[in-house]
Amino acid sequence: GESVGLHLPTLSVQEGDNSIINCAYSNSASDYFIWYKQESGKGPQFIIDIRSNMDKRQGQRVTVLLNKTVKHLSLQIAATQPGDSAVYFCAVSDGGSQGNLIFGKGTKLSVKP
Amino acid sequence: SQTIHQWPATLVQPVGSPLSLECTVEGTSNPNLYWYRQAAGRGLQLLFYSVGIGQISSEVPQNLSASRPQDRQFILSSKKLLLSDSGFYLCAWSVRGASSYNSPLHFGNGTRLTVT
């Protein structure tokens, strides 16, 4: 079966620095990948997605990199701000016809002022 | 723009009591609808999903049930709550079907359920 994991459960960065959050997946049939941000007491908020026909996608201060060869996904946040403090987790499609997602457990990002 | 509403935000219920959590979506038609449970330190667990009115798929056997009486309304229920039903319940929607590409899930702000 699939597994979705994160390399680090917590990440602490200085305000203004760049943050990198990683995610590994195991199903080579996965073709759709999403990053979510979840603040305390709230639901997950969509940040950015990428499909398997791409290896990089950029948004506002965020970049997602996809390496299908090693089944690795990363989220880069530029110039991290205190408002970026949250739990970040990836979601990976299970490769089935229903397009169900498998979610990672999350990395808690703390931004030090 | 699309919005999703979940209520209540928090709920404390005694063991054996019934449960009804409601979720509605605005600004879109024919969405896929989902109920997830999030336990501390664990990934989101899919409980139910629906691709249309009256169409419910259950992912895990449990003490809960779901219904979709209207296109944009999704209800999570239980006849008798167990202690193990405590958790953070999230409703989500996505664009239905078509295309070879999936679309992201958009979540509500969840209901924190405590069964005492």
CSV table of C-alpha atoms in Angstrom, one decimal:
chain,number,residue,atom,x,y,z
A,1,GLY,CA,0.0,0.0,0.0
A,2,GLU,CA,1.0,3.6,-0.2
A,3,SER,CA,2.6,5.5,2.5
A,4,VAL,CA,3.2,9.2,2.7
A,5,GLY,CA,5.7,10.5,5.1
A,6,LEU,CA,7.5,13.7,6.1
A,7,HIS,CA,11.2,13.8,6.8
A,8,LEU,CA,10.9,16.1,9.8
A,9,PRO,CA,8.0,16.5,12.3
A,10,THR,CA,9.1,20.0,13.3
A,11,LEU,CA,11.0,22.8,11.6
A,12,SER,CA,12.1,26.0,13.2
A,13,VAL,CA,13.3,28.9,11.0
A,14,GLN,CA,14.3,32.5,11.5
A,15,GLU,CA,12.0,35.1,10.1
A,16,GLY,CA,13.1,36.1,6.6
A,17,ASP,CA,14.9,32.8,5.9
A,18,ASN,CA,13.7,30.2,3.4
A,19,SER,CA,11.9,27.1,4.6
A,20,ILE,CA,11.9,23.7,2.9
A,21,ILE,CA,9.4,21.0,3.9
A,22,ASN,CA,9.8,17.6,2.4
A,23,CYS,CA,7.5,14.7,1.6
A,24,ALA,CA,8.1,11.2,0.4
A,25,TYR,CA,5.6,8.9,-1.3
A,26,SER,CA,5.7,5.3,-2.4
A,27,ASN,CA,3.2,4.8,-5.2
A,28,SER,CA,4.6,5.3,-8.6
A,29,ALA,CA,1.1,5.6,-10.0
A,30,SER,CA,0.5,8.8,-8.0
A,31,ASP,CA,0.0,11.7,-10.4
A,32,TYR,CA,-1.3,14.6,-8.4
A,33,PHE,CA,0.2,16.3,-5.4
A,34,ILE,CA,-1.0,19.0,-3.1
A,35,TRP,CA,0.4,21.0,-0.2
A,36,TYR,CA,-1.8,22.2,2.6
A,37,LYS,CA,-1.3,24.6,5.5
A,38,GLN,CA,-3.2,24.1,8.7
A,39,GLU,CA,-3.3,26.6,11.4
A,40,SER,CA,-4.4,25.7,14.9
A,41,GLY,CA,-8.1,25.0,15.2
A,42,LYS,CA,-8.8,25.5,11.5
A,43,GLY,CA,-9.2,23.3,8.5
A,44,PRO,CA,-6.4,22.7,6.0
A,45,GLN,CA,-5.9,25.4,3.5
A,46,PHE,CA,-4.9,24.7,0.0
A,47,ILE,CA,-1.5,26.2,-0.9
A,48,ILE,CA,-0.3,24.8,-4.2
A,49,ASP,CA,-0.6,21.7,-6.3
A,50,ILE,CA,1.4,20.0,-9.0
A,51,ARG,CA,0.7,17.3,-11.5
A,52,SER,CA,3.1,14.6,-12.5
A,53,ASN,CA,3.8,16.1,-15.9
A,54,MET,CA,5.6,18.9,-14.2
A,55,ASP,CA,8.6,19.0,-11.9
A,56,LYS,CA,8.3,22.5,-10.6
A,57,ARG,CA,5.5,25.0,-9.9
A,58,GLN,CA,5.7,28.4,-8.4
A,59,GLY,CA,3.1,30.4,-6.5
A,60,GLN,CA,3.3,33.5,-4.3
A,61,ARG,CA,6.4,32.9,-2.2
A,62,VAL,CA,6.0,29.2,-2.5
A,63,THR,CA,7.5,26.7,-4.9
A,64,VAL,CA,6.7,23.0,-5.1
A,65,LEU,CA,9.3,20.6,-6.5
A,66,LEU,CA,8.5,17.1,-7.7
A,67,ASN,CA,11.1,14.4,-8.2
A,68,LYS,CA,9.2,11.4,-9.6
A,69,THR,CA,12.4,9.3,-9.9
A,70,VAL,CA,12.9,9.2,-6.1
A,71,LYS,CA,9.2,9.9,-5.3
A,72,HIS,CA,9.9,13.1,-3.4
A,73,LEU,CA,8.0,16.3,-3.1
A,74,SER,CA,9.1,19.5,-1.4
A,75,LEU,CA,7.5,22.8,-0.5
A,76,GLN,CA,9.8,25.9,-0.4
A,77,ILE,CA,8.6,29.0,1.3
A,78,ALA,CA,10.6,32.1,0.5
A,79,ALA,CA,11.2,34.8,3.1
A,80,THR,CA,9.3,33.0,5.8
A,81,GLN,CA,7.1,35.2,7.9
A,82,PRO,CA,5.5,34.7,11.4
A,83,GLY,CA,2.2,34.2,9.6
A,84,ASP,CA,3.6,31.1,8.0
A,85,SER,CA,3.8,29.3,11.3
A,86,ALA,CA,1.4,26.3,10.9
A,87,VAL,CA,1.4,22.6,10.2
A,88,TYR,CA,2.1,21.8,6.6
A,89,PHE,CA,1.3,18.5,5.0
A,90,CYS,CA,1.3,16.9,1.6
A,91,ALA,CA,-1.4,15.0,-0.1
A,92,VAL,CA,-0.8,12.5,-2.8
A,93,SER,CA,-3.3,10.8,-5.2
A,94,ASP,CA,-3.6,7.1,-4.7
A,95,GLY,CA,-3.5,6.5,-8.5
A,96,GLY,CA,-7.0,5.0,-8.5
A,97,SER,CA,-9.9,6.0,-10.6
A,98,GLN,CA,-11.6,7.8,-7.7
A,99,GLY,CA,-8.7,10.1,-7.3
A,100,ASN,CA,-8.6,9.7,-3.6
A,101,LEU,CA,-5.8,11.5,-1.7
A,102,ILE,CA,-3.5,10.1,1.0
A,103,PHE,CA,-2.3,12.7,3.5
A,104,GLY,CA,1.0,13.0,5.3
A,105,LYS,CA,1.0,13.5,9.0
A,106,GLY,CA,2.4,17.0,8.8
A,107,THR,CA,5.4,19.2,9.7
A,108,LYS,CA,5.0,21.9,12.2
A,109,LEU,CA,6.8,25.1,11.0
A,110,SER,CA,7.7,27.6,13.7
A,111,VAL,CA,9.0,31.0,12.6
A,112,LYS,CA,11.2,32.8,15.1
A,113,PRO,CA,11.0,36.6,14.9
B,1,SER,CA,-16.4,32.2,-5.0
B,2,GLN,CA,-16.9,28.9,-3.3
B,3,THR,CA,-17.3,28.6,0.4
B,4,ILE,CA,-17.9,25.7,2.7
B,5,HIS,CA,-19.6,25.9,6.0
B,6,GLN,CA,-19.4,23.4,8.9
B,7,TRP,CA,-21.2,23.5,12.2
B,8,PRO,CA,-20.9,23.4,15.1
B,9,ALA,CA,-17.3,24.4,15.6
B,10,THR,CA,-17.1,22.5,18.9
B,11,LEU,CA,-19.4,19.9,20.4
B,12,VAL,CA,-19.3,18.0,23.7
B,13,GLN,CA,-21.6,15.0,23.8
B,14,PRO,CA,-22.1,12.1,26.3
B,15,VAL,CA,-21.5,8.5,25.3
B,16,GLY,CA,-24.6,7.0,23.8
B,17,SER,CA,-26.0,10.2,22.5
B,18,PRO,CA,-26.8,10.9,18.8
B,19,LEU,CA,-24.7,13.0,16.5
B,20,SER,CA,-25.4,15.2,13.6
B,21,LEU,CA,-22.8,17.4,11.9
B,22,GLU,CA,-23.7,19.4,9.0
B,23,CYS,CA,-21.7,20.8,6.0
B,24,THR,CA,-22.9,22.9,3.2
B,25,VAL,CA,-21.1,24.3,0.1
B,26,GLU,CA,-21.9,27.4,-1.7
B,27,GLY,CA,-20.8,28.7,-5.1
B,28,THR,CA,-20.5,25.4,-6.9
B,29,SER,CA,-22.7,22.7,-8.3
B,30,ASN,CA,-22.4,19.0,-8.2
B,31,PRO,CA,-19.4,18.9,-6.0
B,32,ASN,CA,-17.7,15.8,-4.6
B,33,LEU,CA,-18.2,15.9,-0.9
B,34,TYR,CA,-16.1,14.3,1.8
B,35,TRP,CA,-15.9,13.7,5.6
B,36,TYR,CA,-12.5,13.2,7.1
B,37,ARG,CA,-11.4,12.7,10.7
B,38,GLN,CA,-8.1,14.1,11.9
B,39,ALA,CA,-6.5,12.6,15.0
B,40,ALA,CA,-3.6,14.3,16.7
B,41,GLY,CA,-0.3,13.3,15.2
B,42,ARG,CA,-1.9,11.3,12.4
B,43,GLY,CA,-2.9,12.0,8.8
B,44,LEU,CA,-6.4,12.7,7.7
B,45,GLN,CA,-8.6,9.6,7.5
B,46,LEU,CA,-11.3,9.5,4.9
B,47,LEU,CA,-14.6,8.4,6.4
B,48,PHE,CA,-17.1,9.0,3.6
B,49,TYR,CA,-17.3,10.5,0.2
B,50,SER,CA,-20.2,11.3,-2.1
B,51,VAL,CA,-20.3,12.0,-5.9
B,52,GLY,CA,-24.0,12.9,-5.9
B,53,ILE,CA,-27.3,13.1,-4.0
B,54,GLY,CA,-27.9,9.9,-2.1
B,55,GLN,CA,-24.6,8.4,-3.2
B,56,ILE,CA,-22.4,7.6,-0.3
B,57,SER,CA,-19.2,5.5,-0.1
B,58,SER,CA,-17.8,4.5,3.2
B,59,GLU,CA,-14.1,4.0,3.5
B,60,VAL,CA,-13.9,2.4,7.0
B,61,PRO,CA,-16.4,0.5,9.1
B,62,GLN,CA,-17.4,2.5,12.0
B,63,ASN,CA,-20.1,3.9,14.3
B,64,LEU,CA,-20.8,6.7,11.9
B,65,SER,CA,-23.0,7.2,8.8
B,66,ALA,CA,-23.3,10.0,6.2
B,67,SER,CA,-26.1,11.3,4.1
B,68,ARG,CA,-26.4,13.7,1.2
B,69,PRO,CA,-30.0,14.9,1.1
B,70,GLN,CA,-29.2,17.8,-1.2
B,71,ASP,CA,-26.6,18.5,-3.8
B,72,ARG,CA,-24.5,20.8,-1.6
B,73,GLN,CA,-25.4,19.4,1.8
B,74,PHE,CA,-23.5,16.6,3.6
B,75,ILE,CA,-24.4,15.3,7.0
B,76,LEU,CA,-22.4,13.1,9.4
B,77,SER,CA,-24.4,11.2,11.9
B,78,SER,CA,-24.3,8.6,14.6
B,79,LYS,CA,-27.1,7.0,16.6
B,80,LYS,CA,-25.0,6.3,19.6
B,81,LEU,CA,-21.6,7.9,20.1
B,82,LEU,CA,-18.6,6.1,21.5
B,83,LEU,CA,-15.7,7.5,23.4
B,84,SER,CA,-13.5,6.6,20.4
B,85,ASP,CA,-15.6,8.9,18.2
B,86,SER,CA,-13.9,11.9,19.7
B,87,GLY,CA,-11.8,13.9,17.2
B,88,PHE,CA,-11.7,16.7,14.7
B,89,TYR,CA,-14.1,16.2,11.8
B,90,LEU,CA,-13.5,17.9,8.5
B,91,CYS,CA,-15.8,18.3,5.6
B,92,ALA,CA,-14.4,19.0,2.2
B,93,TRP,CA,-15.5,19.4,-1.4
B,94,SER,CA,-13.8,19.1,-4.8
B,95,VAL,CA,-14.8,19.6,-8.4
B,96,ARG,CA,-16.6,16.6,-9.6
B,97,GLY,CA,-15.0,14.2,-12.1
B,98,ALA,CA,-14.0,14.8,-15.6
B,99,SER,CA,-10.4,15.2,-16.9
B,100,SER,CA,-7.5,13.1,-16.2
B,101,TYR,CA,-6.3,15.5,-13.5
B,102,ASN,CA,-7.7,15.6,-10.1
B,103,SER,CA,-8.6,18.8,-8.3
B,104,PRO,CA,-7.7,19.8,-4.8
B,105,LEU,CA,-9.9,19.3,-1.8
B,106,HIS,CA,-11.2,22.4,-0.1
B,107,PHE,CA,-11.9,22.0,3.6
B,108,GLY,CA,-14.2,23.6,6.1
B,109,ASN,CA,-12.9,24.7,9.5
B,110,GLY,CA,-13.9,21.5,11.2
B,111,THR,CA,-15.8,20.4,14.2
B,112,ARG,CA,-14.0,19.4,17.4
B,113,LEU,CA,-16.1,16.6,18.9
B,114,THR,CA,-15.5,15.5,22.5
B,115,VAL,CA,-17.4,12.4,23.7
B,116,THR,CA,-17.5,12.2,27.5
